[in-house]
mmCIF file of C-alpha atoms in Angstrom:
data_model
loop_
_atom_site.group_PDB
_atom_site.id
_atom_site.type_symbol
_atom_site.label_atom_id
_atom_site.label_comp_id
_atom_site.label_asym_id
_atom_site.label_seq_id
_atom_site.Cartn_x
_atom_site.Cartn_y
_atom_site.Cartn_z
ATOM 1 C CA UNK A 1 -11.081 -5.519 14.430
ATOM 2 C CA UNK A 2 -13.992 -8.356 13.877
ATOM 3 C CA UNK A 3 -12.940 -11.027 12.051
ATOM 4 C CA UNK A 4 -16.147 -10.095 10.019
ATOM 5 C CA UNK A 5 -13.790 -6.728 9.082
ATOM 6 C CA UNK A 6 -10.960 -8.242 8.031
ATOM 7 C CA UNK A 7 -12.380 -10.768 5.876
ATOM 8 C CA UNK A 8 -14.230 -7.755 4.336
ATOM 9 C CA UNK A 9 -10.896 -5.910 4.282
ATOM 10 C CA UNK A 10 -9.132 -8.760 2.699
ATOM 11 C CA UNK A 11 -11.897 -8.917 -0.413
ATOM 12 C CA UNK A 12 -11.444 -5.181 -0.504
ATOM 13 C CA UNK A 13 -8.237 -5.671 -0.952
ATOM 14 C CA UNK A 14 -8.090 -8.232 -3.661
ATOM 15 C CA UNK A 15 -10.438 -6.728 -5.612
ATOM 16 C CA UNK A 16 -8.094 -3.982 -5.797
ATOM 17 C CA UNK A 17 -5.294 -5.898 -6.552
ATOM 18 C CA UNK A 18 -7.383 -7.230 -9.321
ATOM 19 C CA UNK A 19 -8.650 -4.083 -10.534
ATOM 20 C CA UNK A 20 -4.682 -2.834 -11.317
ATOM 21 C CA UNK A 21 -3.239 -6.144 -12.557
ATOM 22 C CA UNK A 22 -6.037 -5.204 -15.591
ATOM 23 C CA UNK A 23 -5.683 -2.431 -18.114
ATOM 24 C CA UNK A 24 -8.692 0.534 -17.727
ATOM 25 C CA UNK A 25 -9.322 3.218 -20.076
ATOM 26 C CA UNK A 26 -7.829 6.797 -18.238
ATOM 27 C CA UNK A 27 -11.096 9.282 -18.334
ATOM 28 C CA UNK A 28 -11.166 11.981 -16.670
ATOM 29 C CA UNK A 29 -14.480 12.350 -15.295
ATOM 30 C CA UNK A 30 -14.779 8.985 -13.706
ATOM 31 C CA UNK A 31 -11.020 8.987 -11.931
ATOM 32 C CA UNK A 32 -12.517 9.223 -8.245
ATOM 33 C CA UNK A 33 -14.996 6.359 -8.993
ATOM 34 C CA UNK A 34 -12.849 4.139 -6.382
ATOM 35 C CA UNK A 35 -11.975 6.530 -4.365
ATOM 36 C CA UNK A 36 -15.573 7.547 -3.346
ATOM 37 C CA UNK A 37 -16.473 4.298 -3.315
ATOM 38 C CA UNK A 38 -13.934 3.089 -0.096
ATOM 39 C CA UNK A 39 -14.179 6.452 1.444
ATOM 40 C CA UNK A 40 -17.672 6.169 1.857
ATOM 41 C CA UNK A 41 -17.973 2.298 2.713
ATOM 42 C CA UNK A 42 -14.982 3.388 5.281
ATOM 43 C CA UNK A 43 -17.250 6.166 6.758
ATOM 44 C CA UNK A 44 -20.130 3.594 6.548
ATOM 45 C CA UNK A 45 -18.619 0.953 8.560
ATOM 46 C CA UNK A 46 -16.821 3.690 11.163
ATOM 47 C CA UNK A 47 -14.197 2.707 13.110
ATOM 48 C CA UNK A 48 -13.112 6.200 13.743
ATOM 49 C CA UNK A 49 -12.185 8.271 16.552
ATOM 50 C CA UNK A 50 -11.188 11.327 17.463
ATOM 51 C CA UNK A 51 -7.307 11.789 18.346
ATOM 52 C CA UNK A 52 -7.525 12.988 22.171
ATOM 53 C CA UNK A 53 -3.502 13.383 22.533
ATOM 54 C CA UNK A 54 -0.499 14.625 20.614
ATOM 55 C CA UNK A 55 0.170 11.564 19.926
ATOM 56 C CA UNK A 56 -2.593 10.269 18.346
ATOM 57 C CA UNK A 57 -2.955 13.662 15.964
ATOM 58 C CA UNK A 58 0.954 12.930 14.964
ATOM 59 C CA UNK A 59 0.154 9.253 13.664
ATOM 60 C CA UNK A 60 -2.919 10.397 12.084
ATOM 61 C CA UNK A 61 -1.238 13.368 10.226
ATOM 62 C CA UNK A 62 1.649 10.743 9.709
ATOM 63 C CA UNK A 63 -0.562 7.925 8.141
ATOM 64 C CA UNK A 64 -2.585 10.515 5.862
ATOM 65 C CA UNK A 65 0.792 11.747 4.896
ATOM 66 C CA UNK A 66 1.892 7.988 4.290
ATOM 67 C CA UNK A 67 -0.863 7.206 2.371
ATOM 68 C CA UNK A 68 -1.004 10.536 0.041
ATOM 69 C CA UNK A 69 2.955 9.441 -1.082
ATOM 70 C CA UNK A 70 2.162 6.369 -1.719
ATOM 71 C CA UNK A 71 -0.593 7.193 -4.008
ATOM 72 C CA UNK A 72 1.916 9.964 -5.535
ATOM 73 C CA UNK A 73 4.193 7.223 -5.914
ATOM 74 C CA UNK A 74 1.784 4.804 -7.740
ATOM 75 C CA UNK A 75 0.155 7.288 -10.077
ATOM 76 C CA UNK A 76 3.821 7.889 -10.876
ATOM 77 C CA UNK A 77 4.764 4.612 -11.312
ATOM 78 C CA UNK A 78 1.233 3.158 -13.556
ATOM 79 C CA UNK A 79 2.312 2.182 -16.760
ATOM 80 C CA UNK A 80 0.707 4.533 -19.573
ATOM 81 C CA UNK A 81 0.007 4.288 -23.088
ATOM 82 C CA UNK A 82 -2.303 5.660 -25.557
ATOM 83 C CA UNK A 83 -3.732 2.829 -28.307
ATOM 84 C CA UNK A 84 -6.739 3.203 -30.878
ATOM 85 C CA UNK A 85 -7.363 7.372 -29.631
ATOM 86 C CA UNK A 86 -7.549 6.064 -25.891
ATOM 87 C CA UNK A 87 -5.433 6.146 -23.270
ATOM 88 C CA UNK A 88 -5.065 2.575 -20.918
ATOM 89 C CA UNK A 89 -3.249 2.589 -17.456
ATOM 90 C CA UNK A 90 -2.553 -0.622 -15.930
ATOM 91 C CA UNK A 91 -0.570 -1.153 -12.649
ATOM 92 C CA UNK A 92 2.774 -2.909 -11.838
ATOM 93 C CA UNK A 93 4.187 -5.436 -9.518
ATOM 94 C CA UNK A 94 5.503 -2.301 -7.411
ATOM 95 C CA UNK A 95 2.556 -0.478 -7.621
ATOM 96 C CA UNK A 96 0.551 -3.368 -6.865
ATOM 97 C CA UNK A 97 3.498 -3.929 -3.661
ATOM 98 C CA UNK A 98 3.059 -0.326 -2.729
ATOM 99 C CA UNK A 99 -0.662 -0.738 -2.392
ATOM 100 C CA UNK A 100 -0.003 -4.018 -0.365
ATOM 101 C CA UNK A 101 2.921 -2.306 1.891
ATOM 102 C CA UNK A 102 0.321 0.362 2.975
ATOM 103 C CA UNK A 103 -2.221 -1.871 4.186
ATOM 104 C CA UNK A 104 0.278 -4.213 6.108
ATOM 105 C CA UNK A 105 2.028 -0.586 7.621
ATOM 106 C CA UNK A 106 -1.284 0.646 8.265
ATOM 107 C CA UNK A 107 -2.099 -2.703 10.350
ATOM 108 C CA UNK A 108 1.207 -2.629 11.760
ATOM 109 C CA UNK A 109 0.397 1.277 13.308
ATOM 110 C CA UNK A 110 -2.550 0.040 14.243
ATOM 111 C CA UNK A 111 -1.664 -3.262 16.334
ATOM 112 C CA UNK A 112 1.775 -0.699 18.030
ATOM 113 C CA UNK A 113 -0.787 1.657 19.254
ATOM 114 C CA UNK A 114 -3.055 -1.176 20.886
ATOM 115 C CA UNK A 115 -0.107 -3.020 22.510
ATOM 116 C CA UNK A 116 1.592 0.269 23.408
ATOM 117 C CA UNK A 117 -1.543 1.872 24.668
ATOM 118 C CA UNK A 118 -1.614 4.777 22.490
ATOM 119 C CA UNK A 119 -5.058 4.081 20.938
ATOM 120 C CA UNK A 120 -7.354 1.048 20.702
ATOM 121 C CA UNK A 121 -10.287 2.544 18.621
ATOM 122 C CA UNK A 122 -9.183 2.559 15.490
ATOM 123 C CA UNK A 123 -10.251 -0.009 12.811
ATOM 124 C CA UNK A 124 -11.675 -0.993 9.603
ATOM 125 C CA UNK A 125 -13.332 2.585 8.225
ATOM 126 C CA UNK A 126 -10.215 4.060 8.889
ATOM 127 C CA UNK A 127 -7.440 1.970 6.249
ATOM 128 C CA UNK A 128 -10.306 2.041 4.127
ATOM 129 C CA UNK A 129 -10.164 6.097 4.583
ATOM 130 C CA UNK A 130 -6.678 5.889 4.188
ATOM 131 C CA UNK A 131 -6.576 3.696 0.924
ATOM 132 C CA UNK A 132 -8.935 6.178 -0.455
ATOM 133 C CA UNK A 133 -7.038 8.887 0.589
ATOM 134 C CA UNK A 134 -4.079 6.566 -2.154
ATOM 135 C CA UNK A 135 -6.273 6.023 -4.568
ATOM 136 C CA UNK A 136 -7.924 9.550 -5.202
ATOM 137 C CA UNK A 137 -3.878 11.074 -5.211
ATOM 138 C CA UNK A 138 -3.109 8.215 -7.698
ATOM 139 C CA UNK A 139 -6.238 8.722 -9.566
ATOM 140 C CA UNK A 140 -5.141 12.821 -9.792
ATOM 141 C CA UNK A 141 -1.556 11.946 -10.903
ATOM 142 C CA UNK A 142 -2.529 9.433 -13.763
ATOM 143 C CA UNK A 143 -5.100 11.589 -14.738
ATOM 144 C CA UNK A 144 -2.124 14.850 -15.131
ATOM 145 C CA UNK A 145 -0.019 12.337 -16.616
ATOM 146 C CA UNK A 146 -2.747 10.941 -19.341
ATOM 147 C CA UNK A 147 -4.265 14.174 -20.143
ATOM 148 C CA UNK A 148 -1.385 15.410 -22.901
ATOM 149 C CA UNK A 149 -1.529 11.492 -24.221
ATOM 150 C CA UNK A 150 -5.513 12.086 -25.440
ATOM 151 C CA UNK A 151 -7.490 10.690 -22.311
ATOM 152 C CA UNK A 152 -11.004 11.308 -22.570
ATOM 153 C CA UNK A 153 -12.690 13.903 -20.334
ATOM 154 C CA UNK A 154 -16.228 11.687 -20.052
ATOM 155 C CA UNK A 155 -17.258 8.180 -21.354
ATOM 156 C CA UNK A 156 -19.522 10.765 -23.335
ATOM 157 C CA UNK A 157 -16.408 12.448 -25.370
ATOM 158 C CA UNK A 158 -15.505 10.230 -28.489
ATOM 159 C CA UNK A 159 -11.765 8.887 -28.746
ATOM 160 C CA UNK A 160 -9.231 10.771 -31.236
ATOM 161 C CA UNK A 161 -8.450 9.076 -34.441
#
């Protein structure tokens, strides 16, 4: 990875961190917004290849896996609460570690397969893949979890009360 990349992956990153240490309205209709938005700057930048061994498909299927939990974990671990007919979600210091912990496990992978010889093509489009992959399963959860509080199905649809 460039050192271009990881700088890039580092702002990513922070702004992320920034994003959940804030409290955001839950609608419905704009959940994915983030989601889309570092799946397709992941596909953008590439970084990808295809898994030519057992191996390879295993840690793939393993680190999709690892990164749909953790999102399952966050979205049930956001703080919620409904105020003025609207309903606010706003991480935590563990959600904001379990975001953290998947990008440093993800490296981790990443660096055993290069020294171990397993693979030495993936890079930056695929964490941010996988951190989309987390942040569209959170995004799913909170929404479940906000819809009987009153959440909004569109910025278009007025708040109760």
């Amino acid at each position: 990875m460039s050192p271009l990349a990881i700088v890039a992956l580092l702002a990513l990153t922070g702004y992320a961190i920034y994003q959940q240490t804030r409290r955001h309205e839950v609608v419905g209709g704009s959940r994915f917004k983030l989601a889309i938005i570092y799946g397709i700057v992941g596909f953008a930048v590439g970084g990808f290849s295809r898994p030519d061994s057992g191996v390879e498909w295993l840690l793939l299927v393993v680190s999709l896996g690892l990164s749909a939990a953790v999102g399952l974990a966050r979205g049930r671990l956001t703080t919620l609460w409904a105020e003025d007919g609207r309903v606010w979600s706003q991480g935590t210091p563990l959600t904001i570690g379990l975001f953290v912990g998947l990008v440093v496990v993800k490296f981790a992978i990443g660096t055993a397969c290069y020294f171990l010889q397993i693979s030495d093509d993936g890079g930056f489009g695929e964490i941010l893949v996988m951190i989309a992959v987390m942040v569209a399963f959170q995004a799913e959860l909170i929404w479940r979890r906000a819809k009987p509080l009153g959440a909004r199905t569109s910025d278009k649809t007025p708040a109760a009360g």
